[in-house]
XYZ file of C-alpha atoms in Angstrom:
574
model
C 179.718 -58.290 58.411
C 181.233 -61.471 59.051
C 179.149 -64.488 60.738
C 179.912 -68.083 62.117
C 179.081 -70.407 59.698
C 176.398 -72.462 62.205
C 174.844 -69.082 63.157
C 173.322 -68.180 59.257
C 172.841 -71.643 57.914
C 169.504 -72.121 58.371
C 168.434 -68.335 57.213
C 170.732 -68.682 53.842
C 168.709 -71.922 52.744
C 165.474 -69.680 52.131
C 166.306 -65.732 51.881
C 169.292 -64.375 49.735
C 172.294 -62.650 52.135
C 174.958 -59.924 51.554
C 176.565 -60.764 54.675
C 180.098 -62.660 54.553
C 179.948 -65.913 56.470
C 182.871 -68.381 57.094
C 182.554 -71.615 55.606
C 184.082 -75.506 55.757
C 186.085 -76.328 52.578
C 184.784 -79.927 52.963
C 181.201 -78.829 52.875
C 181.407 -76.761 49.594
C 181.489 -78.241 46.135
C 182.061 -76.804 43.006
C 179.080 -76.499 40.684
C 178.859 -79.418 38.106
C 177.070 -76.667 35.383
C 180.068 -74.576 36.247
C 180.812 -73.084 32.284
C 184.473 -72.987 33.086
C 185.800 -76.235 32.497
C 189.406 -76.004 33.031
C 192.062 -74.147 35.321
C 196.010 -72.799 34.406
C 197.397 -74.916 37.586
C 200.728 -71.705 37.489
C 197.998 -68.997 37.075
C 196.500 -71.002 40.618
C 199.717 -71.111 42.287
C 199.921 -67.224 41.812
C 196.449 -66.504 43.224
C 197.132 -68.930 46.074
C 200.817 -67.199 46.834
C 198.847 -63.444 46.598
C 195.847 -64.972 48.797
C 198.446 -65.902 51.585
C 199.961 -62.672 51.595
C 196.905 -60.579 51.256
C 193.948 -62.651 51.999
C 191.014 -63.480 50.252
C 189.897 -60.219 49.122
C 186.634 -61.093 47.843
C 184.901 -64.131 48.993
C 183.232 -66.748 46.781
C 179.558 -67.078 46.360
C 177.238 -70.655 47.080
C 174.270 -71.530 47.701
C 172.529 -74.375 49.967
C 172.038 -77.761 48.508
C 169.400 -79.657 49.073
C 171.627 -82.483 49.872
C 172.970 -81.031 52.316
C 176.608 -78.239 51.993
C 176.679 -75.488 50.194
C 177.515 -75.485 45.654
C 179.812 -72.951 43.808
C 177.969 -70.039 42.419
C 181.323 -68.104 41.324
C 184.714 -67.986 42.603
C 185.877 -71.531 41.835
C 189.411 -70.284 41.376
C 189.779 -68.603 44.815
C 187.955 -71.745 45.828
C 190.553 -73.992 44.251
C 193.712 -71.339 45.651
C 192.805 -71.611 49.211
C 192.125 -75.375 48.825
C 195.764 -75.529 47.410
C 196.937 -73.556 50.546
C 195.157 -76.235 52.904
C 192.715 -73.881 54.675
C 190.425 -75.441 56.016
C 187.272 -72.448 55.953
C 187.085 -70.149 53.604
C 184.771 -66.638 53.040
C 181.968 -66.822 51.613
C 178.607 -65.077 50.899
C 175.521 -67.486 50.717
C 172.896 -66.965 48.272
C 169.014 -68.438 48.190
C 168.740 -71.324 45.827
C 167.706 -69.631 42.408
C 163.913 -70.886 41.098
C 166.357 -72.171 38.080
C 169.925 -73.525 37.124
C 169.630 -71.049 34.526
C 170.314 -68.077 36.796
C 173.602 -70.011 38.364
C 174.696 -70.944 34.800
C 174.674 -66.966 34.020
C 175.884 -65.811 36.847
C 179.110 -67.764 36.582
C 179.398 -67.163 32.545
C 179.346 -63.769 33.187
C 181.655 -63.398 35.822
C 184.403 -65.732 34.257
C 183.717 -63.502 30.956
C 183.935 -59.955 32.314
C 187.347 -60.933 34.051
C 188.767 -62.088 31.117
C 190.037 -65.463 32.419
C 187.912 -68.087 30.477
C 189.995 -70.370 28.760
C 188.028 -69.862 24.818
C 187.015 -73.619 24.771
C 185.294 -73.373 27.990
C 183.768 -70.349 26.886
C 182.586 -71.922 23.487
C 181.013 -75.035 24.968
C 179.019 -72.249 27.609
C 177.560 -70.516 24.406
C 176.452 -73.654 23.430
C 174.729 -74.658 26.367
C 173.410 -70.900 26.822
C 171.489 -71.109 22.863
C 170.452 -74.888 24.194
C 168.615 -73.134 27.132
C 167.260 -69.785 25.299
C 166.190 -71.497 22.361
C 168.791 -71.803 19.542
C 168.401 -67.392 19.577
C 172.239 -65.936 19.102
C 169.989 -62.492 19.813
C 168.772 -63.501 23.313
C 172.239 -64.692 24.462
C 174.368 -61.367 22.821
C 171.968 -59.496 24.739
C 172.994 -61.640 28.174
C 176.297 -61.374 28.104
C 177.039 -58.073 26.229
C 178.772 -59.639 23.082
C 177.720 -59.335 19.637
C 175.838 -61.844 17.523
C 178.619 -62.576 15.704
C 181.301 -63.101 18.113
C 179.001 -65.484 19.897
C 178.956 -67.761 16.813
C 182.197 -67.810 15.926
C 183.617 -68.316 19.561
C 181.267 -71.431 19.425
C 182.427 -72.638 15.864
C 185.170 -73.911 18.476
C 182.889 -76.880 19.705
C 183.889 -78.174 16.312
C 186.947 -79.047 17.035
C 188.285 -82.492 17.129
C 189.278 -83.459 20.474
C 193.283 -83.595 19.166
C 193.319 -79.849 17.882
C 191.165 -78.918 21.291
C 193.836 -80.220 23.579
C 196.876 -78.319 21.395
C 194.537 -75.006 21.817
C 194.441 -76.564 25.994
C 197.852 -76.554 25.985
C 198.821 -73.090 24.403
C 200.770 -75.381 21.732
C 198.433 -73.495 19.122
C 197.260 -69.778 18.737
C 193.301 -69.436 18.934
C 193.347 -67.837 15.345
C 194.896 -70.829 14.572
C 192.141 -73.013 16.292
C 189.533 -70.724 14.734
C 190.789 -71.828 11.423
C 190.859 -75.108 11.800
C 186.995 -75.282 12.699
C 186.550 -74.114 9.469
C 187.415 -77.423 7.942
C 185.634 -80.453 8.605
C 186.542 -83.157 10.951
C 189.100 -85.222 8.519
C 190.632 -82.388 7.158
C 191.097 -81.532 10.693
C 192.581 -84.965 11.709
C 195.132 -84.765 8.621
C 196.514 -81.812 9.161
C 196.740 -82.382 12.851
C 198.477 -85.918 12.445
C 201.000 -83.953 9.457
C 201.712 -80.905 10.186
C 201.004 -80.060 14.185
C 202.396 -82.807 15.938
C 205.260 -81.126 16.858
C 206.814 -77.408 16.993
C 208.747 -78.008 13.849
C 205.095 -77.745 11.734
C 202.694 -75.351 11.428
C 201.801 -74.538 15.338
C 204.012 -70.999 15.269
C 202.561 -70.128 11.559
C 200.458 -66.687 11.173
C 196.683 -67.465 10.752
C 197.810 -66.108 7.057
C 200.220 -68.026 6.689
C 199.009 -71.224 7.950
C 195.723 -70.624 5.527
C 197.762 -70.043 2.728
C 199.625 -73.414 3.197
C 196.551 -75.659 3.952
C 195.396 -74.117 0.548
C 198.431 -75.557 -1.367
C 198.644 -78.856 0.597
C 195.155 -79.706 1.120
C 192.069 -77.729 0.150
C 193.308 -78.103 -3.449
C 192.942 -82.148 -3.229
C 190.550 -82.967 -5.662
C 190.385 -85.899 -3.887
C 188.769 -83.796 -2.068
C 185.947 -82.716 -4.257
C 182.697 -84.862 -5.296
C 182.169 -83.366 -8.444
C 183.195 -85.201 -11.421
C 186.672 -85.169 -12.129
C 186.897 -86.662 -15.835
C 188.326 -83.886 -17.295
C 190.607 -83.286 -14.626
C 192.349 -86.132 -15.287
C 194.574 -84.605 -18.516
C 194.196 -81.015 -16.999
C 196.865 -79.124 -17.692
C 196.483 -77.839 -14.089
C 196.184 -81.112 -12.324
C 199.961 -81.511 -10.386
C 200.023 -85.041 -11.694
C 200.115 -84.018 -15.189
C 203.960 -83.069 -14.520
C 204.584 -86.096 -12.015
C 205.160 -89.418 -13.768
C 205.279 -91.108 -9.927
C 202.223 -89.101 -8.681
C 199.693 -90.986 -7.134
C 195.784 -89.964 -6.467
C 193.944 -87.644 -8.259
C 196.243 -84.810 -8.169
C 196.006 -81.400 -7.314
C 194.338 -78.432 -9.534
C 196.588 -75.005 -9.306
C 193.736 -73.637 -10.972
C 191.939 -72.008 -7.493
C 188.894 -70.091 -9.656
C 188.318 -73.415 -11.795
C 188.690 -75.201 -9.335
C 186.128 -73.314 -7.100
C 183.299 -73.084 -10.428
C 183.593 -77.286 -10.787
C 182.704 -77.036 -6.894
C 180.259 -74.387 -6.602
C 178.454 -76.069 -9.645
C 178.263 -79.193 -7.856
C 177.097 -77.975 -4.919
C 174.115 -76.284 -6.385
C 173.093 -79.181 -8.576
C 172.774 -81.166 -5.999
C 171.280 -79.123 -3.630
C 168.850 -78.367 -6.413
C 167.796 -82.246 -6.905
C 167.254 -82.566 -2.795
C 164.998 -79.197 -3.270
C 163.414 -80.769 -6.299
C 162.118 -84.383 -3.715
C 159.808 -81.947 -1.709
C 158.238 -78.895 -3.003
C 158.356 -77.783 0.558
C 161.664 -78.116 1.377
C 164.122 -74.816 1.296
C 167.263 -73.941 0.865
C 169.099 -72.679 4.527
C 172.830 -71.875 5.807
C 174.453 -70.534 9.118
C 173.286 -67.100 9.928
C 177.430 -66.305 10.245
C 178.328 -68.069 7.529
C 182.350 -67.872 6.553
C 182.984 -70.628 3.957
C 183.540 -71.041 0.674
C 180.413 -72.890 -0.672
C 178.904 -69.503 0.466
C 179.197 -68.439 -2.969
C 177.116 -71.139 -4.049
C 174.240 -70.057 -1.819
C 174.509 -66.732 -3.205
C 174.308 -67.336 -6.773
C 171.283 -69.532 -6.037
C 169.510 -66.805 -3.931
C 170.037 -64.621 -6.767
C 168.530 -66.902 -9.374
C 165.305 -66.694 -7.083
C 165.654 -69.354 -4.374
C 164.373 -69.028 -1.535
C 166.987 -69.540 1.691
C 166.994 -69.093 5.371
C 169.341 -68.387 7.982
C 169.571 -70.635 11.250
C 171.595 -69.631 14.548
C 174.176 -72.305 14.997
C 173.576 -75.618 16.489
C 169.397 -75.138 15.681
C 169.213 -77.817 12.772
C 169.689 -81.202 13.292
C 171.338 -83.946 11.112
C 169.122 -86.259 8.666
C 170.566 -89.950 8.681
C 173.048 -90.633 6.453
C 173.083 -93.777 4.380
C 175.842 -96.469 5.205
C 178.544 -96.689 2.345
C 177.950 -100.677 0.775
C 180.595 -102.761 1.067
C 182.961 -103.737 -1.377
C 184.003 -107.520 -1.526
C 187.599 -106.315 -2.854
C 188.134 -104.827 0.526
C 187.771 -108.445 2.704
C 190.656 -111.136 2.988
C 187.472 -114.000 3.113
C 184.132 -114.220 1.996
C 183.230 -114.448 5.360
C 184.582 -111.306 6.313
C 182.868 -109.486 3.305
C 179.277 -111.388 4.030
C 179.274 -110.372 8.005
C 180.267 -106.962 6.691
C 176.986 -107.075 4.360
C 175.165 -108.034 7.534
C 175.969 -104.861 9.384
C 175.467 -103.076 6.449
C 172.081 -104.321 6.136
C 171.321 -103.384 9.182
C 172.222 -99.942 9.664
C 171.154 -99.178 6.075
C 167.685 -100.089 7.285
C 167.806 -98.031 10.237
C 168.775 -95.414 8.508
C 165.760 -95.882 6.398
C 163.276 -96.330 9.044
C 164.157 -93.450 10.820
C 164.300 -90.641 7.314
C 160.707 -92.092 6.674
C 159.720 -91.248 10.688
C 161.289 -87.495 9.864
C 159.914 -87.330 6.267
C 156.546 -88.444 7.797
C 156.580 -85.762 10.603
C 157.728 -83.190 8.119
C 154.598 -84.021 6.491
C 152.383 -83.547 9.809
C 154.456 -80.664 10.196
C 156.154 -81.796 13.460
C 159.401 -80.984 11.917
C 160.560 -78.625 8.821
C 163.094 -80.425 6.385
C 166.109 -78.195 4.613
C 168.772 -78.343 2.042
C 171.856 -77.534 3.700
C 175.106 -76.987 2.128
C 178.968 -77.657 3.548
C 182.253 -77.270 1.817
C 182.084 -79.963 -0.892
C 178.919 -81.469 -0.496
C 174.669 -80.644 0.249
C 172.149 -82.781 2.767
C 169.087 -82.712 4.125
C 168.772 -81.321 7.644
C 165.653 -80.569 9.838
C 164.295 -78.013 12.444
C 161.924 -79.202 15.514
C 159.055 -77.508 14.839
C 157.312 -78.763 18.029
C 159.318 -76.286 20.312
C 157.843 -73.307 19.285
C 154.571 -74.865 19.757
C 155.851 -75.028 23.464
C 156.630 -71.830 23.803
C 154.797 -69.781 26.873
C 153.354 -66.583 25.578
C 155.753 -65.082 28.414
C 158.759 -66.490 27.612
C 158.421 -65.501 23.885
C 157.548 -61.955 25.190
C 160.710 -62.228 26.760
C 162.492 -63.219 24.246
C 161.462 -60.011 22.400
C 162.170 -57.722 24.769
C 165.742 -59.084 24.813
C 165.997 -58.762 21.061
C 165.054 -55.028 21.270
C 167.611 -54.463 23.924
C 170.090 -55.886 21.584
C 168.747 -53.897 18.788
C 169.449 -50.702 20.882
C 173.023 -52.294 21.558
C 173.819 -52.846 18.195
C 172.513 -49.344 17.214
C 175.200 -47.908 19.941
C 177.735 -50.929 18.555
C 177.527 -49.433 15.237
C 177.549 -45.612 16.000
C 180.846 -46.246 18.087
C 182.153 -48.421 15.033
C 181.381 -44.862 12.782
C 183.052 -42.916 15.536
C 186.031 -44.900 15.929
C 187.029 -44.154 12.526
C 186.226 -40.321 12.205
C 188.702 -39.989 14.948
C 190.977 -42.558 13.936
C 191.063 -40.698 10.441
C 190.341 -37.411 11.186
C 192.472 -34.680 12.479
C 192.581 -32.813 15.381
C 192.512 -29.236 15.927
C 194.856 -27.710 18.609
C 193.487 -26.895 21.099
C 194.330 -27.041 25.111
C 193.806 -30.645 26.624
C 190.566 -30.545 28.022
C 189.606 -32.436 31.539
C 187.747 -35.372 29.458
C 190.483 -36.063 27.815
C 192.359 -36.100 31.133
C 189.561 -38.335 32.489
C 189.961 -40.592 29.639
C 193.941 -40.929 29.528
C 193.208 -41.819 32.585
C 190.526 -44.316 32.525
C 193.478 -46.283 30.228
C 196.041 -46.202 32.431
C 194.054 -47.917 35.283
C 194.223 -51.164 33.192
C 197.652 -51.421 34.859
C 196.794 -50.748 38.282
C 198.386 -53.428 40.378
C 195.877 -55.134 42.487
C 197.765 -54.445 45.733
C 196.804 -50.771 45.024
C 193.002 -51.070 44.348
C 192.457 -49.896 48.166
C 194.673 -46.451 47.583
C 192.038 -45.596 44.915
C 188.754 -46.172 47.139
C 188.409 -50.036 46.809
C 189.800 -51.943 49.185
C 187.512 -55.191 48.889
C 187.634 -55.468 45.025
C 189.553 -57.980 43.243
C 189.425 -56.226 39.813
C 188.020 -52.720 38.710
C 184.466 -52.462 36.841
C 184.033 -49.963 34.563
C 181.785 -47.853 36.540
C 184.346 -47.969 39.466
C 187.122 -46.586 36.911
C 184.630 -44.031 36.012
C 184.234 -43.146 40.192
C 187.739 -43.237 40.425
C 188.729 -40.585 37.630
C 185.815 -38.494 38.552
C 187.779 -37.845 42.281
C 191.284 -37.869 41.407
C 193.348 -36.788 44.272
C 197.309 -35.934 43.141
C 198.618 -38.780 44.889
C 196.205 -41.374 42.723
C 197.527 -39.650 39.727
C 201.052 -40.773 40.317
C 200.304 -43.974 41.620
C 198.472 -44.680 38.496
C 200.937 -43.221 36.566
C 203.450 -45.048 37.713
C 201.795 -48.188 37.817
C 201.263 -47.347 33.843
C 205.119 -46.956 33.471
C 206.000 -50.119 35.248
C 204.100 -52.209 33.100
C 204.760 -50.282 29.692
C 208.659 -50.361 30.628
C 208.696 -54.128 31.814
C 206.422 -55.474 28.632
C 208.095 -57.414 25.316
C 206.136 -55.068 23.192
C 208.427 -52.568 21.101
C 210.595 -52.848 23.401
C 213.538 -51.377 21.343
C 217.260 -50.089 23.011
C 216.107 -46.298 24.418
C 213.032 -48.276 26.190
C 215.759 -50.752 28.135
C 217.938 -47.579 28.815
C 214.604 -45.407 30.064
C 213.687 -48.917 32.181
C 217.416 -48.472 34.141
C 217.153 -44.887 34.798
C 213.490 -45.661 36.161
C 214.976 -48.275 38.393
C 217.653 -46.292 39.038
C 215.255 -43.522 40.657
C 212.996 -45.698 42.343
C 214.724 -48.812 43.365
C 218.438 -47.373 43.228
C 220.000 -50.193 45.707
C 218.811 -52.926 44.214
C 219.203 -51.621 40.629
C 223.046 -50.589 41.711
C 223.577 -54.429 43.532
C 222.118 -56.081 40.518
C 224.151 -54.166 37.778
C 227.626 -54.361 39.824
C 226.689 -58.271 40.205
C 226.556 -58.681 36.124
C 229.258 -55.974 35.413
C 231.320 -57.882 37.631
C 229.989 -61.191 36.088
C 230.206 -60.234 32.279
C 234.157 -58.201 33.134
C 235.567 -60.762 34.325
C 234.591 -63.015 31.097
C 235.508 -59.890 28.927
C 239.167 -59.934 31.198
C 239.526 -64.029 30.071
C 238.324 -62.983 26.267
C 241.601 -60.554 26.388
C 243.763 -62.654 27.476
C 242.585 -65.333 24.790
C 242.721 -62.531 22.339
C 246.479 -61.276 23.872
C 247.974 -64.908 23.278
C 246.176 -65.393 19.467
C 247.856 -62.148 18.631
C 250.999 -62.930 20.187
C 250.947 -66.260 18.133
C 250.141 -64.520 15.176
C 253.243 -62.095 15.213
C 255.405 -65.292 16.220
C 254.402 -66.730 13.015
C 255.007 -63.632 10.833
C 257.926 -62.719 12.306
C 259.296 -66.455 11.639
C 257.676 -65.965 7.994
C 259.949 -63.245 7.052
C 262.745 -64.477 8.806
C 262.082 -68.024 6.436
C 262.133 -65.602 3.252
C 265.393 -63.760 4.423
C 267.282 -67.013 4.597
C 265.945 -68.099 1.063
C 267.182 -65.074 -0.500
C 270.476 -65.280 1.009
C 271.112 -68.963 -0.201
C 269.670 -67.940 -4.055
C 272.159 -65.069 -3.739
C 275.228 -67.570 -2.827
C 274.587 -70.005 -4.635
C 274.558 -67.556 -7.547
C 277.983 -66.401 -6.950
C 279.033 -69.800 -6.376
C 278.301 -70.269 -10.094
């Protein structure tokens, strides 16, 4: 049902309605909380160009503000194509004002996830902002949006990113395996191999994530520079770079990977052993999903007793680091060196003040301090204690009852892991194809239905197909959807990059040929015609080279003939 926009206004700003009203563009705004952050302008103009030949065929969502207008639930990119059409109303259902933000915040997360359109960076920073609201629990938010624990983290391992390498992964100049990587390294690292080797596409930016590991390895990660351990004997190493460089400059670079990695790894746990050794109650913690190398370290100390826990990402918090002290050899003037001093000073002593207001509430248990390692280095880090304290009975109750849905989803997770293989492995006996397996081939050739033909399979008003509406849709199969489907398989099988080898072009002309035979027959006539008449030129290029050629021969031999005869009277003359 569709409604004037004046007529439903005051209803929609207290009770939730399914009914489709028409609404200003200049009285709607997007959300601010909106998790998608940024739009492919090309991927716009094509929704805009299909919108004006089809029409919007599902409206947006709002709700009222209290300001007055009407804010973006989902459907910011329809919002954004008709804008770019210059419409001046646009459809829209109206929704009652949720009792929270949180509720908008999922509802858009989800539906920019489930249509696969979510730039990854937006979708990291949303994570983020999702653990921020549930409570630092990787459980609670799997359990939201259907994704496991572990894709969650490492989706938002993105966030740490420096801007530089985040605008590359923007811009499609890098892969996101290649992104991924790079959040594995900390922030210089990041900025150094950004500055050297991705500024351009001559670098790394088309390398495998393989590839591009294996060469940060030899250029970088083997910098002892690096490395904080001491590097005495490293000096005269016989696997140091500089031994064999008489102009090498720094500390050099150790081919030796496993020594290299034992110096490290030893490092790492004596010093993380003399910040556990301050506080008898401090303890040992990492990333629940860890994947770097000082992981070994953690492991070898867990085995030799200590005790270590696992945090979701983003739940500890930084202790203050202490300024570096200035060194006088780095000023031009001793003025420059004493102001220096000054802010030194300074920041030294806030740093100060503020570990001895954390070590205190650690004390009053306010706070709980841990060792945490990184990739060269361990610190102290700390946990907020007093937000548990806050916790409603209900919302922790909550908060369980998610976790043992996702316990029941990872159960199903890993029994369809299990499965996968038996019947990727396994072999199968023949027998006749069954109507499942008809159901299910398919259920995965609707992934290429063309949106123009959602209505000839029951949904006219959907912009994409659910799951459940594929599952309607094979269940009532008339012979007509079946080739439709079919065919809409072929099209985009025969017309994609993939393996696309010489008797897949020749199978793509004889399809055209069938189904678009006028068109196929004007557009190969136009580039037979095209390409024949080059070929034509080419002969006659070829015709006047050859001619050429047999011009000089035949002057060649006549050249020898005339030599002979001179030797031969020249001879007699004699």
């Amino acid at each position: 049902m569709k409604t004037n926009e004046t007529d439903t206004t005051t209803a929609t700003a207290t009770q939730s309605t399914k009914s489709t009203v028409l609404l200003s563009i200049d009285k709607i705004r997007p959300n601010p909380n909106n998790p998608r952050r940024s739009y492919d302008e090309n991927a716009l103009a094509e929704l805009a160009a299909s919108i004006a030949t089809h029409g919007l065929i599902q409206p947006i969502r709002v709700r009222a503000a209290e300001q007055g207008g009407y804010i973006i639930v989902c459907g910011e990119r329809r919002y954004r194509a008709v804008q770019l059409l210059g419409q001046t109303e646009i459809e829209a259902i109206v929704d009652a004002a949720p009792a929270d933000e949180r509720a908008i915040f999922d509802l858009a997360l989800s539906e920019n996830i489930q249509r696969e359109e979510m730039p990854s960076l937006d979708e990291a920073e949303a994570y983020k902002a999702a653990m921020q609201t549930l409570g630092g629990d990787a459980a609670a938010v799997a359990a939201r949006f259907g994704k496991s624990e572990q894709y969650i983290y490492y989706r938002m391992k993105l966030n740490e990113l420096i801007p530089d390498v985040k605008k590359l992964l923007r811009e499609n100049s890098i892969t996101l395996g290649l992104a991924m990587e790079l959040a594995r390294y900390g922030k210089d690292l990041q900025k150094t191999i950004c500055k050297d080797r991705l500024k351009d596409e001559e670098g790394w930016r088309k390398y495998s994530v393989k590839e591009f590991k294996r060469m940060v390895d030899a250029h970088y990660t083997n910098d002892l520079a690096r490395y904080r351990f001491d590097q005495t004997a490293c000096a005269a190493c016989k696997y140091n770079a500089n031994t064999y460089d008489m102009f090498a400059t720094g500390a050099g670079r150790c081919t030796n990977r496993e020594c290299l990695e034992a110096k490290n790894r030893k490092f790492i746990e004596r010093k993380s052993g003399e910040l556990l050794a301050q506080n008898p109650k401090f303890i040992l913690c990492k990333d629940r999903y860890g994947c770097d190398d000082h992981d070994k370290a953690i492991e070898h100390m867990t085995e030799n007793g200590v005790e270590c826990k696992a945090f979701e990402y983003g739940q500890v918090q930084e202790m203050p680091a202490m300024p570096a002290e200035p060194s006088p050899a780095d000023y031009a003037t001793d003025a420059d060196y004493t102001a220096a001093m000054q802010i030194y000073e300074q920041q030294k002593k806030a740093a100060e003040e503020k570990t001895a207001d954390l070590l205190a509430k650690h004390d009053a248990g306010a706070i709980r301090i841990f060792v945490k390692t990184s990739r060269d280095d361990a610190r102290l880090v700390y946990v907020n204690q007093a937000a548990k304290g806050r916790e409603s009975t209900r919302e922790l109750i909550a908060l369980l009852e998610e976790k043992k849905i996702r316990n029941t989803e990872l159960a199903h997770e890993k029994t369809v892991e299990a499965v996968r293989q038996i019947v990727r492995d396994e072999e199968i006996a023949p027998t006749p194809f069954t109507q499942l397996e008809d159901n299910i081939l398919y259920y995965i050739m609707l992934r290429s239905l063309r949106r123009e033909h959602l209505a000839a399979v029951g949904f006219p008003e959907a912009y994409y197909l659910t799951s459940e509406q594929k599952i309607a849709v094979v269940n009532a199969l008339t012979d007509e959807q079946r080739d439709l489907i079919t065919r809409d398989f072929l099209v985009k099988s025969l017309t994609s990059d993939i393996g696309f080898d010489k008797t897949g072009k020749q199978l793509l002309m004889e399809f055209a040929a069938l189904h678009h035979k006028e068109k196929y027959e004007v557009v190969k006539a136009q580039f037979d015609e095209e390409y024949t008449k080059r070929n034509d030129r080419l002969d006659e290029r070829i015709a006047v080279a050859e001619a050429q050629e047999k011009a000089k021969t035949k002057a060649a031999k006549k050249e020898g003939k005339t030599g002979k005869s001179t030797k031969r009277t020249t001879k007699k003359a004699a």
